[in-house]
Amino acid sequence: MLENGCCVASTVPRLHQALQIDETFDIGTVSNQANSRVDIERRDANFPRQLQAIRRDAIKVAFGKATKSRTRWKRRVTPSLEDREENQNQSSFSKYGIVVMLGESVRNPNRSIDSVLKELKNAFAHVLNWSVSDIHVEKINFRGNIIELSFLQSENFGNTAFKWRVPAQDILSFPGLLEKLQEDLPGLSIRHVTHDNGIILAVYDAPFWMQPYFPYVVAGGCIFIIFIIGIMFFVCFSHYTKASLEHEDKLDGFRGKLHYQTQQQVLFPAVAPDTCPPLAVQPCSAPLFVPVGFATAHVPAQPMRIRGKGLLERRGSNASLTLDLNPSPEMGRWDGTPPKESTALEYLMSAGNRLSRRDLRNAVKNTKILYEEFWEIPMNHPEKVTVAGSGTKNRYKTIIPNEHSRVILPNTDDDPLSSYINANFIRGYEGEQKAYIATQGPMAHTIVDFWNMVWSQGCPIIVMITKLKEKNKPKCENYLPDHRGLYGDVEVTIVKIIQKKGYVVRHIQMKCRGETRLLLHYWYTTWPDHKPPDSPSMLLELVNEVELRRFKQDSVTPQGPVVVHCSAGIGRTGCFVAISIGIRQLREEHSVDILGIVCCMRQDRGGMIQTHEQYDFVHQALSEYEHTLGEPSIQSLTALTSE
């Protein structure tokens, strides 16, 4: 706070003149006591005369020597303060205004005006050791880079507090003011701090959301909106309740009428048969027409109750309800979606949608139809597994192998659990048995079972379509050694590693009980979980290479089942198998039945191809492969039609 004082001893006559103190007051006593405290304050000639008088009289009150004329002093000080405020209002503001020129505008959209002004006031308060509440923003120019401030100073006299404006010269005389402000506020780029030079400024008013009443306005508005919503909800609920009651009354009336009609009996007159020549029999009491010469006895009409036929009688017999779940060789697949009344197994065994090459190109353009077709396919997940304790060997609780196609490991310990692995045989093109093995990603305690399955089934190829971790979640355990590893009785050795675009090929040598076999391991790492890749090109290259290498030298006899796994063994695994079978079908028949392929796979392992995006991706991949095929020859078309 700026220190501004007065020399009491040298200005006692002025104090007497300003306050018009009574002659009974002992001014000499005050002067002698004030002379002993000359070092309390220093005089500042710029302060008004009334201010000096107020300060001197404050000293008298502090010393306790003004008790006699205290009442008269208070009465005479008040008019002087009113005169001072009136004089200040009438005088120019330039005497008290401090103009701060900034290097940038406070009307910056990246920061609010109030935050900038608050920083500016805090900087002045810190540099001058001033109270922030006594610094006021008076005006801001239109561009927002010039701000006018005023400073107040307060004094307490007894129980009364007084405030007055401090002249601008007193503030500007503070040494190093501009440099210290620039140091505290480097972001505002303060250029000048000077007097009010008559620059056109706009009066600054705090926005309404900064006013103290704003929270109450918001709270009241919220309460009003909640009240209106409550009334609307009550009215709607009352209308809905009334409509529901009316609807129930109508239904009750209709049910009563229907119940009355069903309880009625239908009566027809019964006529006994006659051995006479046939007569025209009329119902009810209508007259009977008989030939001339024949007499007829009157037969009274007898009521006859007719019993309604049951469902089995209307269908003919209950034999028509028996379903033969064993398909005959002559029965083919439906051309399209089976009836809704069919069971899941019937659907999977009969559904199909044969697409020509042109139909396949058109199908990928209408994904909505493909999505609807996919969601109609039953998942065929089994409810439980017959092997007790097998849940510990399943990566996911809901993904378990179907029993009829489950891979069973060689059991040497007479323990059913040791023969269990979450894997299924999948049929290939034209019903090729055990063409593929779809399995889950091995876990830490099932790696030995995995290699035991690969050896016992004579698998020539392993296709891995997952990363070890995806989104910080474990998807598969690393079952490949760095160079050589022993897994149970199977010794695995990495012979060679070949890096290709999108996947890695490992040549592996396996040894078990003195026998040696070679194995190819393909690791495709660019396929995200539950989503298809951006382009099927790299996957098609992998599928073609696997299809080429899984057969023997005669290109007809397969070497053994191809092991395919991702994390759960149904999503990406199903896509790979479906594309492999579809490529073979396109190449051999120049048409493809993707719906039938998926249904056949789900018969062997439930849930194959998890999402509709994956189902669409299979169509996209086969459509891209179809572009690489040439036009079919006349001989091949003739052979297909003859079959």
XYZ file of C-alpha atoms in Angstrom:
643
model
C 0.000 0.000 0.000
C 1.364 3.461 -0.824
C 2.349 5.367 2.253
C 1.042 8.979 2.182
C 1.130 11.098 5.325
C 1.327 14.596 6.686
C 3.671 16.417 8.973
C 1.475 17.157 11.977
C 3.641 19.762 13.678
C 3.932 22.071 10.676
C 0.268 22.070 9.672
C -1.643 22.482 12.952
C -3.026 25.915 11.875
C -4.387 24.341 8.646
C -6.017 21.562 10.654
C -7.691 24.207 12.823
C -8.917 26.122 9.794
C -10.194 23.067 7.887
C -12.134 21.556 10.738
C -13.171 24.856 12.349
C -12.391 23.460 15.762
C -13.668 25.348 18.841
C -11.289 27.629 20.696
C -11.842 25.506 23.782
C -9.844 22.668 22.156
C -6.193 22.604 23.282
C -4.381 22.590 19.947
C -1.033 23.195 21.561
C -1.259 19.930 23.444
C -1.931 18.058 20.225
C 0.941 19.880 18.540
C 3.428 18.967 21.269
C 2.387 15.313 21.191
C 2.436 15.267 17.417
C 5.926 16.728 17.349
C 7.120 13.672 19.226
C 5.816 11.469 16.392
C 6.980 13.331 13.318
C 8.470 10.151 11.899
C 5.031 8.428 11.736
C 4.047 9.794 8.308
C 5.489 12.073 5.623
C 3.631 14.784 3.879
C 2.365 14.387 0.316
C 1.436 17.720 -1.281
C -0.761 16.047 -3.867
C -3.361 14.914 -1.318
C -6.384 17.188 -0.886
C -6.594 19.486 2.086
C -9.581 17.621 3.495
C -7.592 14.364 3.405
C -4.770 15.927 5.421
C -7.262 17.242 7.931
C -8.863 13.806 8.304
C -5.508 12.144 8.877
C -4.415 14.692 11.465
C -7.655 14.414 13.359
C -7.251 10.622 13.258
C -3.944 11.102 15.022
C -5.688 13.177 17.664
C -8.300 10.492 18.195
C -5.551 7.874 18.461
C -3.783 9.898 21.147
C -7.053 10.284 23.097
C -6.871 14.117 23.254
C -9.899 14.953 21.123
C -12.615 13.615 23.405
C -13.995 17.055 24.194
C -14.677 18.031 20.598
C -15.194 14.508 19.161
C -18.896 14.940 18.517
C -18.334 18.294 16.853
C -15.506 16.781 14.733
C -17.681 13.964 13.367
C -20.459 16.388 12.516
C -18.093 18.601 10.554
C -16.095 15.830 8.810
C -19.144 14.350 7.061
C -19.969 17.429 4.990
C -16.362 17.634 3.866
C -16.529 14.028 2.534
C -19.744 14.753 0.636
C -18.190 17.860 -0.841
C -15.190 15.825 -1.887
C -17.307 13.194 -3.717
C -19.303 15.886 -5.479
C -16.136 17.637 -6.567
C -14.696 14.396 -7.865
C -17.848 13.611 -9.883
C -17.791 17.043 -11.416
C -14.066 17.019 -12.169
C -12.433 15.117 -15.017
C -11.643 11.441 -14.451
C -8.198 11.881 -15.937
C -6.781 12.866 -12.562
C -7.542 9.451 -11.071
C -7.622 7.087 -14.073
C -4.736 4.742 -14.917
C -4.674 3.675 -18.582
C -3.015 0.330 -19.396
C -2.222 -0.373 -23.044
C -1.889 -4.072 -23.959
C -0.156 -5.681 -26.886
C -3.195 -7.902 -27.607
C -6.922 -7.543 -27.237
C -8.777 -8.906 -24.223
C -11.582 -9.870 -26.610
C -9.714 -13.039 -27.541
C -11.992 -16.033 -28.260
C -9.472 -18.341 -26.579
C -9.836 -16.621 -23.188
C -12.596 -14.673 -21.475
C -12.445 -10.932 -20.758
C -13.077 -11.535 -17.075
C -10.068 -13.838 -16.734
C -7.792 -11.248 -18.376
C -9.086 -8.435 -16.167
C -8.706 -10.605 -13.088
C -5.071 -11.349 -13.975
C -4.427 -7.637 -14.548
C -5.923 -6.618 -11.205
C -3.995 -9.347 -9.385
C -0.762 -8.167 -10.985
C -1.324 -4.546 -9.876
C -2.229 -5.726 -6.369
C 0.934 -7.824 -6.184
C 3.260 -5.095 -7.447
C 1.756 -2.245 -5.364
C 0.896 -4.398 -2.336
C -2.689 -3.191 -2.822
C -6.015 -4.832 -2.061
C -7.633 -6.401 -5.141
C -11.074 -5.263 -3.992
C -9.892 -1.615 -4.131
C -8.868 -1.857 -7.805
C -11.735 -1.243 -10.229
C -12.023 -1.557 -14.002
C -13.727 1.586 -15.249
C -13.603 1.413 -19.039
C -12.367 -0.675 -21.982
C -11.875 0.678 -25.482
C -13.703 -0.801 -28.460
C -10.736 -2.861 -29.667
C -10.146 -4.242 -26.211
C -6.434 -3.391 -25.889
C -6.759 -0.319 -23.609
C -8.114 -0.646 -20.064
C -8.740 2.150 -17.565
C -8.353 1.369 -13.864
C -8.997 3.337 -10.673
C -7.561 2.752 -7.209
C -9.272 3.332 -3.872
C -7.755 3.819 -0.439
C -9.637 3.185 2.771
C -9.301 4.312 6.389
C -11.220 3.322 9.498
C -12.087 6.062 12.016
C -13.677 4.411 14.981
C -16.641 2.441 13.687
C -16.770 4.318 10.375
C -14.860 3.312 7.194
C -14.028 5.838 4.490
C -12.768 5.273 0.935
C -11.500 7.736 -1.632
C -9.859 7.604 -5.014
C -6.092 7.795 -5.197
C -4.680 10.185 -7.809
C -3.069 8.546 -10.805
C 0.228 10.312 -10.160
C 0.656 8.476 -6.855
C 0.296 5.137 -8.600
C 2.482 6.012 -11.576
C 5.250 7.278 -9.294
C 5.842 3.757 -8.021
C 9.382 2.802 -9.129
C 9.640 0.123 -11.870
C 5.868 -0.293 -12.166
C 5.804 -1.104 -15.890
C 8.737 -3.536 -15.725
C 7.272 -5.472 -12.814
C 3.863 -5.697 -14.492
C 5.475 -6.993 -17.690
C 7.340 -9.561 -15.638
C 4.160 -10.764 -13.886
C 2.031 -10.790 -17.078
C 4.219 -11.787 -20.033
C 1.194 -13.094 -21.924
C -0.610 -9.725 -22.069
C 2.355 -7.796 -23.543
C 1.779 -4.623 -21.488
C 3.271 -1.680 -23.417
C 2.339 1.460 -21.497
C 0.912 2.485 -18.120
C -0.017 6.193 -18.163
C -2.633 8.880 -17.368
C -6.034 9.044 -19.010
C -5.288 11.016 -22.154
C -8.868 11.302 -23.318
C -8.941 8.039 -25.292
C -12.484 6.991 -26.133
C -13.327 4.071 -23.878
C -16.472 2.086 -23.219
C -17.766 1.590 -19.706
C -17.099 -1.971 -18.585
C -19.947 -3.928 -17.050
C -19.485 -7.447 -15.762
C -21.514 -10.007 -17.812
C -24.717 -11.250 -16.311
C -23.308 -14.740 -15.662
C -20.750 -13.122 -13.342
C -23.410 -11.343 -11.322
C -24.166 -12.698 -7.817
C -27.805 -13.331 -8.703
C -26.995 -15.585 -11.692
C -26.879 -18.933 -9.715
C -30.315 -18.189 -8.287
C -31.696 -17.481 -11.751
C -30.274 -20.783 -13.049
C -31.640 -22.724 -10.091
C -35.064 -21.169 -10.546
C -35.054 -21.946 -14.260
C -34.110 -25.584 -13.609
C -36.867 -25.944 -11.029
C -39.376 -24.458 -13.465
C -38.302 -26.829 -16.266
C -38.491 -29.849 -13.936
C -41.949 -28.734 -12.836
C -43.152 -28.441 -16.449
C -41.695 -31.863 -17.322
C -43.413 -33.367 -14.283
C -46.756 -31.922 -15.357
C -46.289 -33.238 -18.909
C -45.341 -36.675 -17.619
C -48.376 -36.738 -15.321
C -50.732 -35.735 -18.140
C -49.252 -38.311 -20.534
C -49.382 -41.039 -17.891
C -53.014 -40.226 -17.102
C -53.925 -40.311 -20.791
C -52.067 -43.607 -21.262
C -53.791 -45.150 -18.220
C -57.201 -44.050 -19.462
C -56.523 -45.433 -22.956
C -55.283 -48.726 -21.478
C -58.412 -49.127 -19.383
C -60.632 -48.446 -22.393
C -58.662 -50.974 -24.432
C -58.987 -53.583 -21.667
C -62.738 -52.970 -21.499
C -63.026 -53.532 -25.235
C -60.952 -56.724 -25.019
C -63.066 -58.013 -22.122
C -66.231 -57.408 -24.112
C -64.775 -59.140 -27.129
C -63.593 -62.123 -25.037
C -67.031 -62.444 -23.450
C -68.736 -62.380 -26.821
C -66.262 -64.920 -28.212
C -66.735 -67.167 -25.180
C -70.522 -67.022 -25.627
C -70.255 -67.950 -29.280
C -67.943 -70.908 -28.600
C -70.373 -72.281 -26.001
C -73.262 -72.394 -28.497
C -74.243 -75.748 -29.949
C -74.943 -76.258 -33.612
C -78.106 -78.404 -34.043
C -79.232 -80.034 -37.253
C -82.255 -82.315 -37.749
C -81.382 -85.974 -38.274
C -83.495 -88.056 -40.722
C -83.463 -91.836 -40.542
C -82.530 -93.549 -43.780
C -85.363 -95.057 -45.787
C -85.332 -98.131 -47.988
C -87.792 -96.491 -50.357
C -86.647 -94.752 -53.474
C -84.418 -91.852 -52.694
C -86.189 -88.789 -51.555
C -85.005 -85.257 -51.457
C -84.097 -84.572 -47.863
C -84.389 -80.964 -46.751
C -82.946 -79.633 -43.550
C -84.921 -78.341 -40.569
C -88.695 -78.071 -41.048
C -88.722 -77.522 -44.800
C -91.305 -79.578 -46.729
C -90.262 -82.898 -48.241
C -90.825 -83.483 -51.947
C -91.890 -87.128 -52.745
C -93.223 -88.829 -55.854
C -96.956 -89.305 -56.236
C -98.233 -92.541 -54.694
C -95.612 -92.806 -51.961
C -96.647 -92.165 -48.379
C -94.090 -91.005 -45.868
C -94.321 -91.069 -42.139
C -93.499 -87.931 -40.275
C -90.101 -88.231 -38.620
C -89.496 -85.719 -35.837
C -86.248 -83.804 -36.053
C -83.662 -84.873 -33.474
C -80.832 -82.570 -32.334
C -77.338 -83.750 -33.188
C -74.129 -82.418 -31.609
C -71.211 -82.064 -34.033
C -67.783 -82.257 -32.346
C -65.072 -79.984 -33.729
C -62.107 -81.687 -35.336
C -58.780 -81.553 -33.627
C -55.467 -80.431 -35.109
C -54.270 -83.980 -35.823
C -57.523 -84.891 -37.565
C -57.450 -81.772 -39.729
C -53.873 -82.638 -40.783
C -54.883 -86.216 -41.521
C -52.886 -88.113 -38.882
C -50.160 -87.624 -36.346
C -47.731 -89.366 -38.678
C -47.475 -86.141 -40.652
C -45.909 -84.465 -37.621
C -42.971 -86.854 -37.466
C -39.782 -85.245 -38.813
C -37.065 -87.284 -40.387
C -33.817 -85.679 -39.239
C -31.721 -88.072 -41.318
C -31.553 -86.471 -44.749
C -31.862 -88.759 -47.694
C -29.273 -88.596 -50.459
C -31.925 -87.275 -52.838
C -32.781 -84.309 -50.606
C -30.940 -81.147 -51.610
C -30.659 -77.747 -50.040
C -33.301 -75.088 -50.170
C -32.791 -72.434 -52.762
C -32.942 -69.577 -50.260
C -34.092 -69.319 -46.662
C -35.977 -72.310 -45.184
C -39.390 -71.800 -43.550
C -39.467 -70.097 -40.174
C -41.019 -73.174 -38.574
C -37.906 -75.270 -39.158
C -35.566 -76.072 -36.284
C -31.983 -74.860 -36.074
C -30.604 -78.193 -37.260
C -33.065 -78.358 -40.173
C -32.098 -74.819 -41.167
C -28.368 -75.586 -41.134
C -28.902 -78.781 -43.117
C -31.133 -77.261 -45.782
C -30.368 -73.542 -46.183
C -28.426 -72.364 -49.199
C -28.149 -69.508 -51.666
C -26.250 -70.386 -54.828
C -24.663 -67.281 -56.382
C -23.338 -67.088 -59.885
C -20.319 -64.926 -60.553
C -22.539 -62.048 -61.588
C -24.788 -62.560 -58.558
C -21.720 -62.483 -56.301
C -20.611 -59.157 -57.767
C -24.077 -57.725 -57.184
C -24.375 -59.167 -53.664
C -21.400 -57.220 -52.297
C -23.107 -53.979 -53.326
C -26.099 -54.587 -51.034
C -24.735 -55.259 -47.571
C -28.115 -54.833 -45.886
C -29.435 -58.030 -47.499
C -26.254 -59.871 -46.477
C -26.641 -58.702 -42.874
C -30.250 -59.897 -42.752
C -29.244 -63.215 -44.272
C -26.469 -63.663 -41.707
C -28.601 -62.984 -38.622
C -31.120 -65.615 -39.699
C -28.478 -68.367 -39.469
C -28.704 -70.282 -36.148
C -25.518 -70.116 -34.048
C -25.759 -73.805 -32.967
C -23.730 -73.335 -29.776
C -23.861 -76.452 -27.583
C -25.121 -75.989 -24.049
C -22.617 -78.233 -22.303
C -19.810 -80.721 -22.797
C -20.037 -84.314 -21.605
C -16.445 -84.303 -20.254
C -16.412 -83.343 -16.585
C -13.957 -80.605 -15.616
C -13.383 -79.499 -19.204
C -14.256 -75.893 -18.367
C -10.697 -75.265 -17.198
C -9.456 -75.955 -20.731
C -11.828 -73.495 -22.428
C -10.578 -69.980 -23.050
C -14.156 -68.629 -23.175
C -17.007 -70.132 -21.157
C -19.580 -69.842 -23.948
C -17.369 -71.220 -26.735
C -17.306 -74.995 -26.386
C -16.896 -77.704 -29.033
C -19.833 -79.559 -30.550
C -19.777 -83.132 -29.353
C -20.280 -85.054 -32.605
C -17.250 -83.465 -34.327
C -15.010 -82.879 -31.300
C -11.327 -83.792 -31.648
C -10.428 -86.500 -29.115
C -6.787 -86.793 -28.067
C -5.117 -90.166 -27.511
C -5.875 -91.203 -23.934
C -3.111 -93.086 -22.170
C -4.143 -92.383 -18.570
C -7.752 -93.590 -18.792
C -8.754 -90.021 -17.887
C -11.469 -88.476 -20.091
C -10.207 -84.975 -19.280
C -6.755 -85.718 -20.682
C -8.360 -86.489 -24.064
C -10.264 -83.189 -24.175
C -9.305 -80.196 -26.284
C -11.502 -77.343 -27.501
C -11.329 -78.239 -31.196
C -13.642 -79.559 -33.933
C -13.185 -81.205 -37.299
C -14.608 -79.081 -40.144
C -15.709 -80.540 -43.461
C -14.234 -79.072 -46.638
C -15.314 -78.754 -50.246
C -17.886 -81.334 -51.368
C -18.129 -82.730 -47.840
C -14.437 -83.647 -47.502
C -14.182 -85.179 -44.043
C -11.695 -83.737 -41.517
C -10.359 -81.164 -43.958
C -9.764 -78.598 -41.213
C -9.473 -78.447 -37.435
C -10.901 -75.278 -35.899
C -9.596 -74.678 -32.392
C -9.100 -71.937 -29.856
C -5.799 -70.202 -29.169
C -3.774 -72.407 -26.798
C -3.584 -71.432 -23.130
C -0.556 -71.915 -20.888
C -1.776 -75.280 -19.569
C -3.083 -76.560 -22.945
C 0.055 -76.104 -25.100
C 1.023 -79.771 -24.598
C -2.505 -80.816 -25.651
C -2.235 -78.612 -28.739
C 1.026 -80.168 -29.960
C -0.296 -83.632 -29.070
C -3.312 -82.941 -31.337
C -1.098 -81.701 -34.193
C 1.054 -84.850 -33.990
C -1.730 -87.415 -33.473
C -3.886 -86.039 -36.335
C -0.963 -85.764 -38.747
C -1.527 -82.052 -39.446
C 0.795 -80.647 -42.133
C -0.074 -76.944 -41.639
C -0.995 -74.609 -38.782
C -2.641 -71.261 -39.578
C -2.569 -68.732 -36.729
C -4.779 -65.655 -37.236
C -4.315 -63.685 -34.029
C -1.774 -61.748 -32.018
C -0.658 -62.841 -28.591
C -2.244 -59.697 -27.104
C -4.822 -57.328 -28.531
C -5.884 -54.158 -26.689
C -3.825 -55.316 -23.678
C -5.886 -58.495 -23.421
C -4.307 -61.958 -23.839
C -5.627 -63.709 -26.929
C -3.256 -66.642 -27.312
C -0.310 -68.132 -25.477
C 3.011 -68.288 -27.289
C 3.292 -71.978 -28.107
C 6.242 -71.599 -30.509
C 9.801 -72.027 -29.194
C 12.585 -69.613 -30.084
C 14.590 -72.490 -31.562
C 13.822 -75.839 -29.915
C 11.269 -76.875 -27.309
C 9.856 -80.057 -25.789
C 6.107 -80.266 -25.256
C 5.226 -83.567 -23.658
C 6.538 -86.247 -26.010
C 6.740 -83.871 -28.995
C 10.009 -82.073 -29.708
C 9.539 -78.933 -31.829
C 12.408 -77.289 -33.718
C 12.239 -74.083 -35.785
C 14.187 -74.766 -38.971
C 13.605 -71.586 -40.980
C 11.596 -68.343 -40.755
C 10.417 -66.519 -43.897
C 8.901 -63.037 -43.657
C 6.169 -62.342 -46.214
C 3.760 -59.489 -46.773
C 1.169 -59.702 -44.020
C 2.254 -63.019 -42.518
C 5.259 -65.061 -41.384
C 6.064 -68.632 -42.491
C 7.961 -70.992 -40.171
C 9.335 -74.346 -41.270
C 9.102 -76.666 -38.248
C 10.490 -80.101 -37.577
C 8.644 -82.352 -35.103
C 10.004 -85.493 -33.452
C 8.083 -87.990 -31.365
C 9.112 -91.528 -30.412
C 11.808 -91.641 -33.057
C 9.597 -90.355 -35.906
C 10.257 -87.064 -37.679
C 7.752 -84.897 -39.548
C 7.811 -81.500 -41.219
C 5.251 -78.803 -40.508
C 4.476 -75.342 -41.913
C 3.281 -72.603 -39.561
C 1.609 -69.472 -41.022
C 1.161 -66.522 -38.650
C -1.202 -63.843 -40.025
C -0.978 -60.784 -37.750
C -2.861 -58.038 -39.621
C -6.421 -59.106 -38.795
C -8.098 -57.251 -35.876
C -10.395 -59.088 -33.478
C -14.125 -59.065 -34.390
C -13.422 -56.896 -37.452
C -12.405 -57.757 -40.989
C -9.165 -56.479 -42.550
C -9.248 -53.386 -44.728
C -8.304 -55.386 -47.826
C -8.616 -59.120 -48.541
C -5.598 -59.211 -50.873
C -3.008 -60.487 -48.379
C -5.429 -62.997 -46.909
C -6.213 -64.372 -50.386
C -2.488 -64.906 -50.970
C -2.277 -66.822 -47.696
C -5.347 -68.943 -48.515
C -4.016 -69.819 -51.970
C -0.624 -70.838 -50.557
C -2.194 -72.995 -47.842
C -4.524 -74.644 -50.372
C -1.553 -75.396 -52.619
C 0.585 -76.932 -49.864
C -2.022 -78.991 -48.033
C -2.251 -81.562 -50.836
C 0.259 -84.200 -51.766
C 2.207 -84.176 -55.018
C -0.772 -85.522 -56.961
C -2.710 -82.317 -56.004
C -5.721 -84.474 -55.155
C -5.028 -86.285 -51.891
C -4.800 -84.059 -48.814
C -1.909 -84.639 -46.415
C -4.091 -84.182 -43.347
C -6.335 -81.665 -41.595
C -5.178 -78.050 -41.548
C -5.227 -76.575 -38.029
C -6.728 -73.069 -38.028
C -7.073 -71.012 -34.876
C -7.559 -67.411 -33.752
C -8.484 -66.598 -30.153
C -11.885 -68.271 -29.748
C -11.586 -70.401 -32.872
C -14.849 -69.350 -34.530
C -14.654 -65.770 -35.916
C -11.521 -65.260 -37.995
C -11.077 -69.019 -38.147
C -14.510 -69.358 -39.738
C -13.697 -66.634 -42.282
C -10.476 -68.381 -43.331
C -12.161 -71.765 -43.759
C -15.172 -70.277 -45.589
C -12.918 -68.377 -48.020
C -10.836 -71.525 -48.638
C -13.912 -73.596 -49.456
C -15.480 -70.756 -51.493
C -12.342 -70.363 -53.629
C -12.362 -74.050 -54.415
C -16.067 -73.898 -55.266
C -15.641 -70.866 -57.537
C -12.732 -72.492 -59.317
C -14.538 -75.784 -59.856
C -18.158 -74.706 -60.380
C -17.964 -70.989 -61.327
C -20.532 -70.312 -58.606
C -20.519 -70.237 -54.820
C -22.984 -70.899 -51.992
C -21.619 -68.888 -49.061
C -24.783 -69.338 -46.990
C -24.549 -73.102 -47.402
C -20.820 -73.067 -46.508
C -21.470 -71.161 -43.259
C -24.376 -73.439 -42.340
C -22.220 -76.513 -42.942
C -19.430 -75.091 -40.779
C -21.841 -74.274 -37.953
C -23.079 -77.841 -37.979
C -19.525 -78.916 -37.129
C -18.625 -76.031 -34.762
C -21.188 -73.570 -33.445
C -20.798 -69.856 -34.061
C -18.394 -70.055 -37.004
C -18.133 -66.470 -38.400
C -19.164 -64.307 -35.458
C -20.304 -60.973 -36.937
C -22.154 -59.713 -39.974
C -19.074 -57.657 -40.931
C -17.073 -60.885 -41.192
C -19.854 -62.455 -43.266
C -19.731 -59.469 -45.614
C -15.935 -59.700 -45.736
C -16.148 -63.308 -46.960
C -18.303 -62.098 -49.847
C -15.854 -59.257 -50.550
C -12.872 -61.634 -50.585
C -14.553 -64.168 -52.875
C -15.728 -61.355 -55.161
C -12.150 -60.107 -55.456
C -10.945 -63.652 -56.151
C -13.655 -64.018 -58.808
C -12.140 -61.079 -60.721
C -8.896 -63.038 -61.072
C -10.643 -65.983 -62.703
C -11.008 -66.110 -66.431
C -14.253 -66.638 -68.226
C -15.401 -70.279 -68.070
C -14.895 -72.337 -71.197
C -17.736 -74.015 -73.086
C -16.448 -77.469 -72.123
C -16.498 -76.648 -68.403
C -19.999 -75.178 -68.619
C -21.190 -78.251 -70.504
C -19.684 -80.534 -67.873
C -21.352 -78.564 -65.069
C -24.773 -78.641 -66.724
C -24.492 -82.358 -67.461
C -23.802 -83.064 -63.793
